[in-house]
């Protein structure tokens, strides 16, 4: 091999290695951004405020009155006792009179949106996973993880994101 061809070969090899390094670094940076965007909140408190007439306040033992600072997502009257309602990315339930809970509406099995709530059970139509309306725990698989809670406040007749 001549000195000229050896130099050319080394230059090409360096270029390939540099290209791989750049591609790998870009891929790693993209992965870091994606993982950061997908990261969840550690928020697990479901805040409640004033209960509807004749009801009791559910949720926070500290007596947090909420304040309703977030966007209204439903009316108390729209959430039946023992049932619930799916509103976008949230499923709101009323396991007992005056007690309101909220969870992610994405099934933890494969991310399908849960469909409805009846008899205190949140139902996923895709693979028939079932979740407890009072705490989001799995009542029937294939899901193995509970629905993550979503913080809400109940202020008079409004249910708001906390």
Short mmCIF file of C-alpha atoms in Angstrom, two decimals, residues 34-128:
data_model
loop_
_atom_site.label_atom_id
_atom_site.label_comp_id
_atom_site.label_asym_id
_atom_site.label_seq_id
_atom_site.Cartn_x
_atom_site.Cartn_y
_atom_site.Cartn_z
CA UNK A 34 -38.25 12.63 24.49
CA UNK A 35 -37.79 11.09 27.93
CA UNK A 36 -38.01 14.48 29.60
CA UNK A 37 -41.22 15.28 27.72
CA UNK A 38 -42.74 11.92 28.67
CA UNK A 39 -41.78 12.16 32.31
CA UNK A 40 -44.71 12.22 34.70
CA UNK A 41 -45.49 14.36 37.65
CA UNK A 42 -45.14 13.05 41.18
CA UNK A 43 -48.45 14.79 42.00
CA UNK A 44 -50.78 12.24 43.57
CA UNK A 45 -53.05 14.41 45.68
CA UNK A 46 -56.64 14.80 44.60
CA UNK A 47 -57.73 18.11 46.02
CA UNK A 48 -61.37 18.80 46.74
CA UNK A 49 -63.12 21.89 47.93
CA UNK A 50 -66.70 22.71 48.84
CA UNK A 51 -69.00 19.73 48.46
CA UNK A 52 -72.36 20.02 46.74
CA UNK A 53 -75.42 20.55 48.95
CA UNK A 54 -75.99 17.55 51.19
CA UNK A 55 -72.62 16.04 50.25
CA UNK A 56 -69.35 15.73 52.06
CA UNK A 57 -65.88 16.75 51.04
CA UNK A 58 -63.73 13.89 49.79
CA UNK A 59 -59.99 13.64 49.38
CA UNK A 60 -57.59 15.76 51.38
CA UNK A 61 -57.56 15.06 55.12
CA UNK A 62 -56.05 18.50 55.71
CA UNK A 63 -59.37 20.15 54.82
CA UNK A 64 -57.82 21.95 51.84
CA UNK A 65 -60.62 24.04 50.41
CA UNK A 66 -59.04 24.03 46.97
CA UNK A 67 -59.65 27.45 45.54
CA UNK A 68 -60.46 26.23 42.03
CA UNK A 69 -57.54 27.96 40.31
CA UNK A 70 -57.56 25.69 37.23
CA UNK A 71 -59.72 25.30 34.17
CA UNK A 72 -63.26 24.00 34.72
CA UNK A 73 -63.56 20.55 33.16
CA UNK A 74 -67.00 19.45 34.37
CA UNK A 75 -69.99 20.30 36.49
CA UNK A 76 -70.68 18.35 39.69
CA UNK A 77 -74.17 17.59 38.34
CA UNK A 78 -72.60 15.83 35.29
CA UNK A 79 -70.87 13.16 37.41
CA UNK A 80 -73.30 10.49 38.64
CA UNK A 81 -72.77 8.76 41.98
CA UNK A 82 -71.11 5.36 41.32
CA UNK A 83 -70.27 6.55 37.81
CA UNK A 84 -68.19 9.13 36.06
CA UNK A 85 -67.34 10.95 32.89
CA UNK A 86 -64.35 11.00 30.55
CA UNK A 87 -63.30 14.57 29.76
CA UNK A 88 -60.34 14.67 27.39
CA UNK A 89 -57.29 13.24 29.17
CA UNK A 90 -59.11 12.91 32.50
CA UNK A 91 -61.76 10.56 33.87
CA UNK A 92 -63.73 12.04 36.77
CA UNK A 93 -65.60 9.73 39.16
CA UNK A 94 -67.95 10.05 42.13
CA UNK A 95 -67.48 6.80 44.08
CA UNK A 96 -69.64 8.07 46.99
CA UNK A 97 -72.01 11.01 47.25
CA UNK A 98 -69.99 14.23 47.28
CA UNK A 99 -66.60 12.50 46.81
CA UNK A 100 -64.94 13.24 43.47
CA UNK A 101 -61.80 11.61 42.11
CA UNK A 102 -59.91 12.07 38.86
CA UNK A 103 -57.43 9.93 36.98
CA UNK A 104 -55.64 9.84 33.65
CA UNK A 105 -58.04 8.54 31.01
CA UNK A 106 -55.21 6.56 29.36
CA UNK A 107 -55.30 2.85 30.14
CA UNK A 108 -52.00 1.69 31.59
CA UNK A 109 -52.05 -1.44 29.43
CA UNK A 110 -51.54 0.06 25.97
CA UNK A 111 -52.64 3.68 26.26
CA UNK A 112 -56.20 3.39 24.92
CA UNK A 113 -58.66 5.95 26.26
CA UNK A 114 -61.00 4.54 28.89
CA UNK A 115 -64.59 4.73 27.76
CA UNK A 116 -66.99 4.87 30.67
CA UNK A 117 -67.59 4.44 34.38
CA UNK A 118 -70.38 2.29 35.78
CA UNK A 119 -70.93 0.58 39.12
CA UNK A 120 -67.75 2.28 40.42
CA UNK A 121 -65.61 0.67 37.69
CA UNK A 122 -63.68 2.56 34.98
CA UNK A 123 -63.77 0.48 31.77
CA UNK A 124 -61.28 0.35 28.91
CA UNK A 125 -62.85 -0.80 25.64
CA UNK A 126 -59.64 -1.95 23.93
CA UNK A 127 -58.71 -5.02 25.99
CA UNK A 128 -61.32 -4.86 28.75
#
